[in-house]
Short mmCIF file of C-alpha atoms in Angstrom, two decimals:
data_model
loop_
_atom_site.label_atom_id
_atom_site.label_comp_id
_atom_site.label_asym_id
_atom_site.label_seq_id
_atom_site.Cartn_x
_atom_site.Cartn_y
_atom_site.Cartn_z
CA UNK A 1 4.74 -2.34 17.11
CA UNK A 2 2.25 -3.94 19.15
CA UNK A 3 2.97 -6.90 21.36
CA UNK A 4 -0.02 -8.79 19.66
CA UNK A 5 1.13 -11.19 16.92
CA UNK A 6 -1.14 -10.91 13.81
CA UNK A 7 -1.00 -13.99 11.56
CA UNK A 8 -2.10 -14.00 7.90
CA UNK A 9 -2.06 -17.68 6.88
CA UNK A 10 1.42 -18.86 8.07
CA UNK A 11 3.03 -15.33 7.95
CA UNK A 12 3.29 -13.09 10.88
CA UNK A 13 2.42 -9.61 9.82
CA UNK A 14 5.35 -7.13 10.35
CA UNK A 15 3.57 -3.86 9.49
CA UNK A 16 -0.08 -4.38 9.18
CA UNK A 17 -0.15 -2.34 5.88
CA UNK A 18 -1.23 -4.01 2.66
CA UNK A 19 1.62 -3.29 0.46
CA UNK A 20 4.55 -4.48 2.82
CA UNK A 21 2.34 -7.35 4.17
CA UNK A 22 1.54 -8.65 0.70
CA UNK A 23 5.17 -8.26 -0.38
CA UNK A 24 6.56 -10.10 2.46
CA UNK A 25 4.01 -12.99 2.03
CA UNK A 26 4.96 -13.41 -1.63
CA UNK A 27 8.65 -13.24 -0.82
CA UNK A 28 8.21 -15.87 1.94
CA UNK A 29 6.59 -18.23 -0.56
CA UNK A 30 3.18 -18.14 0.72
CA UNK A 31 0.84 -19.98 -1.69
CA UNK A 32 -2.03 -19.58 -1.95
CA UNK A 33 -1.70 -15.94 -1.06
CA UNK A 34 -3.86 -14.79 1.92
CA UNK A 35 -5.79 -11.63 1.31
CA UNK A 36 -8.07 -9.96 3.84
CA UNK A 37 -11.61 -10.20 2.64
CA UNK A 38 -12.41 -10.67 -1.13
CA UNK A 39 -9.69 -8.36 -2.48
CA UNK A 40 -12.09 -5.98 -4.14
CA UNK A 41 -11.33 -3.21 -1.64
CA UNK A 42 -10.00 -0.24 -3.53
CA UNK A 43 -7.27 1.93 -2.21
CA UNK A 44 -4.74 4.55 -3.65
CA UNK A 45 -1.17 3.60 -2.75
CA UNK A 46 0.84 6.75 -2.39
CA UNK A 47 4.63 6.75 -2.41
CA UNK A 48 6.19 8.16 0.69
CA UNK A 49 8.51 10.43 -1.36
CA UNK A 50 5.35 12.03 -2.86
CA UNK A 51 3.89 12.42 0.58
CA UNK A 52 7.17 14.10 1.92
CA UNK A 53 7.13 16.51 -1.19
CA UNK A 54 3.45 17.30 -0.60
CA UNK A 55 4.03 18.06 3.14
CA UNK A 56 6.88 20.37 2.14
CA UNK A 57 4.68 22.21 -0.47
CA UNK A 58 1.95 22.59 2.28
CA UNK A 59 4.42 24.05 4.80
CA UNK A 60 6.02 26.50 2.35
CA UNK A 61 3.14 27.64 0.12
CA UNK A 62 1.12 30.71 1.44
CA UNK A 63 -2.20 29.35 -0.04
CA UNK A 64 -1.84 26.39 2.38
CA UNK A 65 -2.14 28.61 5.45
CA UNK A 66 -5.06 27.15 7.68
CA UNK A 67 -6.10 24.81 4.85
CA UNK A 68 -6.16 21.15 4.68
CA UNK A 69 -5.16 18.98 1.70
CA UNK A 70 -5.26 15.44 0.57
CA UNK A 71 -1.84 14.86 -1.09
CA UNK A 72 -2.33 11.33 -1.94
CA UNK A 73 -2.21 9.87 -5.46
CA UNK A 74 -5.60 9.54 -6.99
CA UNK A 75 -4.89 6.15 -8.83
CA UNK A 76 -7.41 3.49 -7.61
CA UNK A 77 -6.12 -0.08 -7.39
CA UNK A 78 -8.04 -3.07 -5.83
CA UNK A 79 -6.21 -5.27 -3.36
CA UNK A 80 -6.37 -8.15 -5.73
CA UNK A 81 -4.83 -6.08 -8.57
CA UNK A 82 -2.19 -5.06 -6.15
CA UNK A 83 -1.58 -8.70 -5.08
CA UNK A 84 -1.23 -9.74 -8.74
CA UNK A 85 1.14 -6.92 -9.53
CA UNK A 86 3.45 -7.88 -6.47
CA UNK A 87 3.00 -11.53 -7.41
CA UNK A 88 4.24 -10.91 -11.10
CA UNK A 89 7.20 -8.68 -9.98
CA UNK A 90 8.50 -11.40 -7.42
CA UNK A 91 7.44 -14.66 -8.84
CA UNK A 92 7.01 -13.76 -12.52
CA UNK A 93 3.89 -13.69 -14.70
CA UNK A 94 4.18 -17.26 -15.74
CA UNK A 95 3.49 -18.53 -12.08
CA UNK A 96 -0.24 -18.53 -11.42
CA UNK A 97 -1.52 -16.39 -8.53
CA UNK A 98 -3.83 -18.43 -6.17
CA UNK A 99 -5.46 -16.57 -3.39
CA UNK A 100 -7.40 -17.49 -0.32
CA UNK A 101 -9.74 -14.88 1.45
CA UNK A 102 -9.16 -14.43 5.19
CA UNK A 103 -11.76 -12.71 7.36
CA UNK A 104 -11.65 -8.96 6.65
CA UNK A 105 -11.45 -6.23 9.21
CA UNK A 106 -14.90 -5.68 10.84
CA UNK A 107 -15.12 -2.09 9.62
CA UNK A 108 -13.11 -2.24 6.43
CA UNK A 109 -13.88 0.48 3.94
CA UNK A 110 -14.57 -0.90 0.40
CA UNK A 111 -13.66 2.11 -1.74
CA UNK A 112 -11.29 4.94 -0.94
CA UNK A 113 -10.54 7.57 -3.50
CA UNK A 114 -9.11 10.75 -2.37
CA UNK A 115 -10.04 14.10 -3.79
CA UNK A 116 -6.73 15.68 -4.62
CA UNK A 117 -8.18 18.56 -6.73
CA UNK A 118 -7.69 21.13 -4.06
CA UNK A 119 -4.09 20.59 -3.66
CA UNK A 120 -3.49 20.65 -7.44
CA UNK A 121 -5.60 23.77 -7.74
CA UNK A 122 -4.33 25.93 -4.87
CA UNK A 123 -0.70 24.59 -4.59
CA UNK A 124 0.01 23.08 -7.87
CA UNK A 125 0.77 19.94 -6.12
CA UNK A 126 0.00 16.40 -7.28
CA UNK A 127 1.57 13.04 -6.35
CA UNK A 128 2.91 11.37 -9.46
CA UNK A 129 4.63 8.18 -8.61
CA UNK A 130 2.47 5.29 -9.74
CA UNK A 131 2.11 1.97 -8.05
CA UNK A 132 4.70 0.36 -10.28
CA UNK A 133 7.31 2.76 -9.04
CA UNK A 134 6.38 2.32 -5.48
CA UNK A 135 6.72 -1.51 -5.82
CA UNK A 136 9.91 -1.13 -7.66
CA UNK A 137 11.44 0.57 -4.49
CA UNK A 138 9.48 -1.36 -1.76
CA UNK A 139 10.05 -4.96 -2.89
CA UNK A 140 13.82 -4.90 -2.79
CA UNK A 141 13.81 -3.10 0.63
CA UNK A 142 11.38 -5.62 2.21
CA UNK A 143 13.46 -8.53 0.53
CA UNK A 144 16.51 -7.21 2.28
CA UNK A 145 14.64 -6.99 5.66
CA UNK A 146 13.37 -10.58 5.05
CA UNK A 147 16.89 -11.72 4.37
CA UNK A 148 18.15 -9.94 7.49
CA UNK A 149 15.30 -11.48 9.66
CA UNK A 150 13.87 -8.19 10.79
CA UNK A 151 10.49 -9.12 9.36
#
């Protein structure tokens, strides 16, 4: 981790990745929730276990020799949709999500959608864990780290 402290509202960012940063902000009670930019940036959030499986397939499959693959999930979600999903899982759907837009990164990409067709066609590989499953694993882990004071 860098020695530079990065704040988002009143929360020091621990990992500078949108999923764990939003989760920790919601867990720590940030309200309104600070989001970089307008929240309309679109990303595909891939489960680490799926990435590990994809890497293994690439290492073991003969069709992967001297090729490159995108092993991400191709399920687009905006940052504001992600924030709402995290909020509902942590705070409940009966608590209204309020957000404030912080200054975005200077060169933030508005839309990222990987082309995963090649991995599916040549390797038979496709990431399958949806965002709901990712959050069901990530939220408790981050909650434990917050409790332990590591983030």
